[in-house]
Structures are given as structure tokens and as C-alpha cells.
Coordinates of C-alpha atoms and ligand atoms in Angstrom, one line a residue:
X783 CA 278.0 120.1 260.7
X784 CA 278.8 123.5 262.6
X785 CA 281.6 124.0 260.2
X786 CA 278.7 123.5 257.4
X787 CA 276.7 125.8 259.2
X788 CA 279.4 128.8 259.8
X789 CA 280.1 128.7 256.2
X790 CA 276.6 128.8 255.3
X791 CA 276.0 132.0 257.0
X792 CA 278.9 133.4 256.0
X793 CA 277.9 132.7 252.6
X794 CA 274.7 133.6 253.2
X795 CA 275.9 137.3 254.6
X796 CA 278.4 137.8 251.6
X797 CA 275.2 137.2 248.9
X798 CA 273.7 139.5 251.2
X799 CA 276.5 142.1 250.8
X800 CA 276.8 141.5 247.2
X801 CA 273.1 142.3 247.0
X802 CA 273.2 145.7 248.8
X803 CA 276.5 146.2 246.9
X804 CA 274.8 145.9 243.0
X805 CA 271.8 147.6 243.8
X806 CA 273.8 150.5 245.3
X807 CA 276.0 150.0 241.9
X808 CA 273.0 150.4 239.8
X809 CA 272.2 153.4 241.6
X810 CA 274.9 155.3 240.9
X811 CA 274.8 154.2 237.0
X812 CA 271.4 155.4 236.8
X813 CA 272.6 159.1 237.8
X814 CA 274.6 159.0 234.6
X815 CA 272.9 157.1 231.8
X816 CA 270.0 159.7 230.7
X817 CA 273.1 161.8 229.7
X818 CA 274.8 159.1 228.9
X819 CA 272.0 158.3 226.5
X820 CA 271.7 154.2 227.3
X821 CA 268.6 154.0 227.2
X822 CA 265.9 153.3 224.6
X823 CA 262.2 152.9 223.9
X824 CA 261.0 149.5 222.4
X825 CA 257.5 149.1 221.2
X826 CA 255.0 146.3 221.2
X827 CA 252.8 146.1 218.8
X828 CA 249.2 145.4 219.8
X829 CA 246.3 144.4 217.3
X830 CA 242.5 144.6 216.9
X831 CA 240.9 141.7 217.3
X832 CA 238.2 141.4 215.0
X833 CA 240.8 142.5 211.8
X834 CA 243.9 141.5 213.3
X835 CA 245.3 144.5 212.5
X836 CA 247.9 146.3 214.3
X837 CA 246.5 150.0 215.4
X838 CA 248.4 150.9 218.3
X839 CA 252.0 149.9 220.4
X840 CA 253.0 150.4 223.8
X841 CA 256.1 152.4 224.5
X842 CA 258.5 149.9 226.7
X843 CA 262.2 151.7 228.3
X844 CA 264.8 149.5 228.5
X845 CA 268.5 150.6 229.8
X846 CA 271.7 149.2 227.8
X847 CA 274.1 148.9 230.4
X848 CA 277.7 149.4 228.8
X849 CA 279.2 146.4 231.4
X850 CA 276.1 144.7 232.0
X851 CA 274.3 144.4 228.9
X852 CA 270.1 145.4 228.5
X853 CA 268.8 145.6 231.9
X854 CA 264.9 145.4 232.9
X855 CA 263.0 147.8 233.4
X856 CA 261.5 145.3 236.3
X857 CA 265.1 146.4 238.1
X858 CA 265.5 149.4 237.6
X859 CA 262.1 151.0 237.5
X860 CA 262.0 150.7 241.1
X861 CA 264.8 151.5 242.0
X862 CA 264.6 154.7 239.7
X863 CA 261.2 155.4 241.7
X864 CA 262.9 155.4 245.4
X865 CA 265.8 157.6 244.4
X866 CA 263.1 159.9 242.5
X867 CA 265.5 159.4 239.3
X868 CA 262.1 158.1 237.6
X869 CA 261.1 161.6 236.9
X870 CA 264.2 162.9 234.5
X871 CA 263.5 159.3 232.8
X872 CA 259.6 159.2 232.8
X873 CA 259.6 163.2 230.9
X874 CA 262.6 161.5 228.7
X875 CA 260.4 158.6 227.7
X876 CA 257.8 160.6 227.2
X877 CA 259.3 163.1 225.1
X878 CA 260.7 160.3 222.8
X879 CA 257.5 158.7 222.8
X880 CA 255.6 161.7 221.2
X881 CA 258.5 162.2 219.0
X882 CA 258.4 158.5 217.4
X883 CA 254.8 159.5 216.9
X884 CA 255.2 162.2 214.7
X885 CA 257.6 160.5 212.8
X886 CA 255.3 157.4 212.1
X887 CA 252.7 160.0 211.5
X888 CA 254.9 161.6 208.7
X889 CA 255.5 158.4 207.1
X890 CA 251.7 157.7 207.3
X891 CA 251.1 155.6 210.1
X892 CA 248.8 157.1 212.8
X893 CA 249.3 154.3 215.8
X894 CA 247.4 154.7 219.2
X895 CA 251.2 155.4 221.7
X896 CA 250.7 153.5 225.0
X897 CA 252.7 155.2 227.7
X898 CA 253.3 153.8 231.2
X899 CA 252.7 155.9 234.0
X900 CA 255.1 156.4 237.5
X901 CA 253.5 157.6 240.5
X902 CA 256.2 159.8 241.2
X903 CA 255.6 161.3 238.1
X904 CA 251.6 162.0 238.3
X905 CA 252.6 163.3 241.9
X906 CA 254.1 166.3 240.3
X907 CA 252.4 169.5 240.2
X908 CA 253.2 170.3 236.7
X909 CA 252.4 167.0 235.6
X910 CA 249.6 168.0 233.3
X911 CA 251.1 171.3 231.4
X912 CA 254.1 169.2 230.8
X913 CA 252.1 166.5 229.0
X914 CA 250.3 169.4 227.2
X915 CA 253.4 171.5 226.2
X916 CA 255.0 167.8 224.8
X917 CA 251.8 167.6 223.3
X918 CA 252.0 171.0 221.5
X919 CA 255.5 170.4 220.6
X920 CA 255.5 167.3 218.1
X921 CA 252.0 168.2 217.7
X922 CA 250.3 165.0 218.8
X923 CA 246.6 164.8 218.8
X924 CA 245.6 163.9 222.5
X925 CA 243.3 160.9 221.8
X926 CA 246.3 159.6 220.1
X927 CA 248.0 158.8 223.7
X928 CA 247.0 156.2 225.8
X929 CA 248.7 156.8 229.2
X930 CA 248.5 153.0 231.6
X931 CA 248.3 153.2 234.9
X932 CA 248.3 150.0 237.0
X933 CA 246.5 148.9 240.1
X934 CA 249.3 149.1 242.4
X935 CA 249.4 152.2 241.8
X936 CA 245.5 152.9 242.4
X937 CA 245.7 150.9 245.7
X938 CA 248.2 153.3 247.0
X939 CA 247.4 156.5 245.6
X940 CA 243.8 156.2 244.8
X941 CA 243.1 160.1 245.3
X942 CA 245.9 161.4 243.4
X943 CA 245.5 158.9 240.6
X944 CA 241.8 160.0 240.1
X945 CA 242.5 163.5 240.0
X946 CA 245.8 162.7 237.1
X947 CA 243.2 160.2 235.3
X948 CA 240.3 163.1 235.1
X949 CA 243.3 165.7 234.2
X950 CA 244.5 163.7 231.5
X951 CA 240.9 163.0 230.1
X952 CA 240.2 166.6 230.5
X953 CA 243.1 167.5 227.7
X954 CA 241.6 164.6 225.6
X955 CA 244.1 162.0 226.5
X956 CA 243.0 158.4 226.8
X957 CA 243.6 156.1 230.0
X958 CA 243.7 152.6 230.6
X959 CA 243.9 150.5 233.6
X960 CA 247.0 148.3 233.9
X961 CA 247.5 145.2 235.0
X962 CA 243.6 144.8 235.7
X963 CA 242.5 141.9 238.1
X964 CA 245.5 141.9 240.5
X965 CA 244.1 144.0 243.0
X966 CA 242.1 144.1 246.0
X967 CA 239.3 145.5 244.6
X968 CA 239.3 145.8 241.1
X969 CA 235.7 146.2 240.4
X970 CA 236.0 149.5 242.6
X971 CA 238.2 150.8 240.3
X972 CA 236.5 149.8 236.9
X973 CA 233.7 151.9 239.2
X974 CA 235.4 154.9 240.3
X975 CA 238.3 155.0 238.0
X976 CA 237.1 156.9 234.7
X977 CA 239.3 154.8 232.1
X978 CA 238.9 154.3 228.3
X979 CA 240.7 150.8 228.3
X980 CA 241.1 147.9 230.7
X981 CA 243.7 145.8 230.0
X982 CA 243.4 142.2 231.7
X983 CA 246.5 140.7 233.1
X984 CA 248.7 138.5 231.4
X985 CA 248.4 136.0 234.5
X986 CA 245.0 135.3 234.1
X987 CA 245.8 134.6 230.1
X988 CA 248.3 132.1 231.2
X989 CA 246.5 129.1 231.3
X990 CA 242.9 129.8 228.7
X991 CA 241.5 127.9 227.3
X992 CA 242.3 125.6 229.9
X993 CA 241.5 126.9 232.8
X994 CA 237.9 126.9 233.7
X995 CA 238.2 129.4 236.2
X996 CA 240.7 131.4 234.2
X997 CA 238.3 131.2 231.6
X998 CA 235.3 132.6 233.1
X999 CA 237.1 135.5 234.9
X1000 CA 238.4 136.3 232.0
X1001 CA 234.8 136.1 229.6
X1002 CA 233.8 138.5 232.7
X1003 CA 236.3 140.7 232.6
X1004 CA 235.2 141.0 228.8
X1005 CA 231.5 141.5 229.3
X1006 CA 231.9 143.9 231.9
X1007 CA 233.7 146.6 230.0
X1008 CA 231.4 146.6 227.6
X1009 CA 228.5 147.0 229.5
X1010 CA 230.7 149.7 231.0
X1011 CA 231.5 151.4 227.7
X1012 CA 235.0 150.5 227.9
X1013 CA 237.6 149.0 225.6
X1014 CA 239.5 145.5 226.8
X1015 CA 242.4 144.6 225.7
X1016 CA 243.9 141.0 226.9
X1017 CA 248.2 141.4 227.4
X1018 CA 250.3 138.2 227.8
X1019 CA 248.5 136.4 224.3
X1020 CA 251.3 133.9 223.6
X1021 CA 249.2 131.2 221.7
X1022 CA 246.8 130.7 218.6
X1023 CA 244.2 129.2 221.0
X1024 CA 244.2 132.6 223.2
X1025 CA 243.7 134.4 220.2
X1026 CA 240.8 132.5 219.2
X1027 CA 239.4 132.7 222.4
X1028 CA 239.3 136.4 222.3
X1029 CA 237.8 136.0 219.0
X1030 CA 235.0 134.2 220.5
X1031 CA 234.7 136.3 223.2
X1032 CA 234.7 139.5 221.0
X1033 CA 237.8 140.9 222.9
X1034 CA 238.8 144.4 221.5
X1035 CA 242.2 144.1 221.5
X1036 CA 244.9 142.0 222.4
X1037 CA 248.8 141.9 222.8
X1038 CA 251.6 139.5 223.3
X1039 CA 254.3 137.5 221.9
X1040 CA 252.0 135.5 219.6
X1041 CA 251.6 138.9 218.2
X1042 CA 254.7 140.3 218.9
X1043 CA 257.4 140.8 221.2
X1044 CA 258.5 144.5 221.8
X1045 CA 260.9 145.4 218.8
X1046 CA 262.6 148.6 218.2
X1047 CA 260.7 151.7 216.2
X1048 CA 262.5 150.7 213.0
X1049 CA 260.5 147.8 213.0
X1050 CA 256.8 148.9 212.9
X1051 CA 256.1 149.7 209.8
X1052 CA 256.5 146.4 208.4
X1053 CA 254.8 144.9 211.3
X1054 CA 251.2 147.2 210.5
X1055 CA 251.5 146.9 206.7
X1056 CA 251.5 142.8 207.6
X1057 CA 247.4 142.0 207.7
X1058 CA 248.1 140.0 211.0
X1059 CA 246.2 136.6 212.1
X1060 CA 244.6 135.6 209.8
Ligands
C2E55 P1 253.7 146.2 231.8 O1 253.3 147.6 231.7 O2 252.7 145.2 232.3 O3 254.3 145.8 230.4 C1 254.2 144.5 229.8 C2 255.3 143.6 230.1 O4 255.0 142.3 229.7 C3 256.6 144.0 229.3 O5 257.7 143.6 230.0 C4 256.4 143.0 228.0 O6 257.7 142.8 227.4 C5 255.9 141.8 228.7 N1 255.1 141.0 227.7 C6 254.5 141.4 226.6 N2 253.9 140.4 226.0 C7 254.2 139.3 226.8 C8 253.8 137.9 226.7 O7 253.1 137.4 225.7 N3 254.3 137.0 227.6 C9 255.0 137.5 228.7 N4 255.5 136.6 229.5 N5 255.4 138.8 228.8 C10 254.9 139.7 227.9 P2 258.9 144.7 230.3 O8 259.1 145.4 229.0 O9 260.0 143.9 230.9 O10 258.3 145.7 231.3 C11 258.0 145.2 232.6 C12 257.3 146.3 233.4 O11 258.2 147.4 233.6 C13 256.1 146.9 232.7 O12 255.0 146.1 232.9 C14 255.9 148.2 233.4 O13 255.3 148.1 234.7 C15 257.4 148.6 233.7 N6 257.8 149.6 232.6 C16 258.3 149.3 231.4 N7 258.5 150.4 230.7 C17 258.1 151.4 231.5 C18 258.1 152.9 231.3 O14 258.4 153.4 230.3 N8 257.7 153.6 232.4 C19 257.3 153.0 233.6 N9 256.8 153.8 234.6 N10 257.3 151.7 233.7 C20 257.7 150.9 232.7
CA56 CA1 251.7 148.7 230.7
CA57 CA1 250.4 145.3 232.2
CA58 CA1 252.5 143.8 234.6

């Protein structure tokens, strides 16, 4: 039994190591792939409720590793943000965002672009004029982008989120509040927060229609942004039944894999000219 026990710390130490080892590994990749150009934007599609009809898609980054394959962006995003790497790849992602939306626009498609916010990134000075000169460059109308910013974030940096989210309105961008619900006081922010959008999170989907409880908080959620003057738009919808629930509910917009999964930019078009749901 001690002999089982030695070799289970051991083994216990070397996954350790391993650990420390890969996420050091990834590290270093990340210095060299913007230049290296391995990674690339995929967009999900995400459809009005009441037509079914796709009018907008949020910009998702994803990093193809040359050894590794496609790695998340829930493992490297953070590790991008401690190393402060996230801001060469948030003004990357942003500039190929704004350029896929003047090409859809030439070929006739004017989407609403989702963008995901970093706090490093609204922590910069120039955050604003950079947004603006992008803005100006590939000549994107401002209500056009959508910029997400999520309640982790708003629980850490409440002061210096408000003043980005009242910069961004200011040039006429819109701005929606990310993963809604999973904070400590998310009614605060649907107060204090000026936001266009609230976008419920997928957890609380998970389990509606099912769920009485899921159920009402969600029907709240609903209610409460319009009385508020705000769009809702409900992420994680992976089922008929959550779609018609929405319906019911007279949710403005929803997104998920029932409705799409991300796909790459060559795939849009086909997916707005389809007349979705119904
Ligand atoms: P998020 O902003 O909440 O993005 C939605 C995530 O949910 C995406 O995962 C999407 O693929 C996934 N998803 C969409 N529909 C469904 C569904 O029906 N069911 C389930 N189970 N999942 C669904 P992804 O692409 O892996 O992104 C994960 C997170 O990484 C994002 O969460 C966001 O926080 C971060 N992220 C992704 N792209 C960017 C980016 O460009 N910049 C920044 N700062 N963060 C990003
Ligand atoms: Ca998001
Ligand atoms: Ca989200
Ligand atoms: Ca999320």
C-alpha cells in the first residue's frame, strides 16, 4: 500500500509537471502564430425569432495549431490575457472582423458583427480611436457592430467597463451583455450597465422547457429587457422545443446549434438566403 502510495504521488507530481510544461508550451506558440497566421475567425449565425431569419453572427477566434490541431479559444484566451498577447490578437480579430463585413456587405448581405471583448483590451487608452480608425477603414457603419462583454468581466472591472460601454455607444456602436445571469448581481448591471442586448446564458437554456425554475428565470429574464428597452437574445438553443419556447415567450433573438454551429465566413451566405425555422 505505501509502494501504491509513492507511485501515486509521483504520478501525481509528473501530471503536475506535464501541466506546467504544456501550458508554458502554449505560451511560447502563441508569441508566433499571429505572424504565423494560425488563426481564424468562425461565425455563428444567430436568427430573429419571430421570422427565423438569420440577421446577424458572432465573430468566434479559434487557433490551428500546426502539431496540435484547432485549439479553444477557452485555452488559450486566458492564457493570451495573463501574458497580455490578447491585445496583438484582440486588434487582429477585430480588424478581420470589420473586414469580413465589408465583404458580405459587397455581396449584399448587411449582418449585425458580434465581437467579443478582452479586458485587457478595453483597458487601453487608445481603445476607442482604434475602434473608430477600423471603423473608418472598411467603412463599417457603427450600429453594425455589436461589441459582448461578459459579466466576469463587469464584476471585476465595473468602472472601466462602464466608461468603454458609454465610449463605444458614444461612436454609435452597439453593446450587449454576455453571458447574463452568472453573476453576483446581474440585475445591477442590467441597471447601471447601458447595453442594447442582453444575451441569457446558455446554462440556464440547458434544461427548458423542463425546468420549472429554469423556466421562469428565464420568461423573466425576457420580460425584463423589454420593459428595459433592451433586446434578448437566448445562446446555447440546441432543440426545437427551446425554440418554441422563445417563440412563446416573444424572445428577440436566439443562437445555438439548433440554429447553427460556428462555420467559417464562406458559409453565410447560404445560411441567410435559407428562410430558417420554419
Ligand atoms: P461565448 O462568448 O459565450 O461564446 C459562445 C460559445 O458557446 C462558443 O464557444 C460557441 O461555440 C458555443 N456555443 C454556441 N452555441 C452553442 C450551443 O448550442 N451549445 C453549446 N454547448 N455551446 C454553444 P467557443 O467558440 O469555444 O468560445 C468560448 C469562449 O471563448 C467564448 O464564449 C468567449 O468567452 C471566448 N472567445 C471566443 N472568441 C473570442 C474572441 O474573439 N475574443 C475574446 N476576447 N474571447 C473570445
Ligand atoms: Ca460572446
Ligand atoms: Ca456567451
Ligand atoms: Ca460563455
Amino acid at each position: 500500500a505505501a509502494k501504491e502510495s509513492v507511485h501515486h504521488t509521483v504520478q501525481f507530481y509528473l501530471d503536475h509537471v506535464h501541466q506546467r510544461v504544456d501550458a508554458f508550451r502554449l505560451e511560447h506558440d502563441l508569441q508566433a502564430a499571429l505572424e504565423k497566421e494560425e488563426f481564424v475567425l468562425e461565425y455563428q449565425p444567430r436568427i430573429t425569432v419571430a421570422d427565423g431569419k438569420v440577421t446577424g453572427v458572432e465573430a468566434l477566434v479559434r487557433w490551428e495549431h500546426p502539431e496540435r490541431g484547432r485549439i479553444s479559444p477557452l485555452e488559450f484566451i486566458p492564457i493570451a490575457e495573463e501574458t497580455g498577447y490578447i491585445l496583438p490578437l484582440s486588434s487582429w480579430i477585430m480588424e478581420e472582423a470589420f473586414s469580413q463585413w465589408s465583404k458580405w456587405k459587397e455581396d449584399g448581405m448587411e449582418l449585425q458583427m458580434a465581437v467579443n471583448l478582452s479586458v485587457r483590451q478595453i483597458e487601453e487608452e487608445q481603445f476607442i480611436d482604434r475602434v473608430e480608425a477600423l471603423l473608418g477603414k472598411y467603412q463599417v457603419p457603427p450600429a453594425s457592430i455589436e461589441f459582448e462583454i461578459t459579466e466576469s468581466v463587469l464584476m471585476y472591472h465595473l468602472e472601466t467597463s462602464l466608461q468603454a460601454v458609454r465610449e463605444l455607444r458614444r461612436i454609435g456602436c452597439r453593446v450587449a451583455l454576455d453571458d447574463f445571469g452568472t453573476g453576483y448581481s446581474s440585475l445591477n448591471y442590467l441597471k447601471t450597465i447601458p447595453a442594447d442586448v442582453v444575451k441569457i446564458d446558455r446554462s440556464f437554456m440547458k434544461e427548458i422547457p423542463d425546468n420549472a425554475q429554469d423556466t421562469a428565470i428565464v420568461e423573466t429574464i425576457i420580460r425584463l429587457a423589454s420593459v428595459l428597452n433592451m433586446d434578448v437574445i437566448a445562446e446555447g438553443v440546441e432543440t426545437d422545443r427551446m425554440l418554441s419556447f422563445l417563440k412563446e415567450q416573444h424572445c428577440f433573438g436566439a443562437q445555438g446549434y439548433y440554429i447553427s454551429r460556428p462555420v467559417p465566413p464562406q458559409d453565410i451566405p447560404e445560411l441567410t438566403q435559407s428562410t430558417g425555422q420554419e
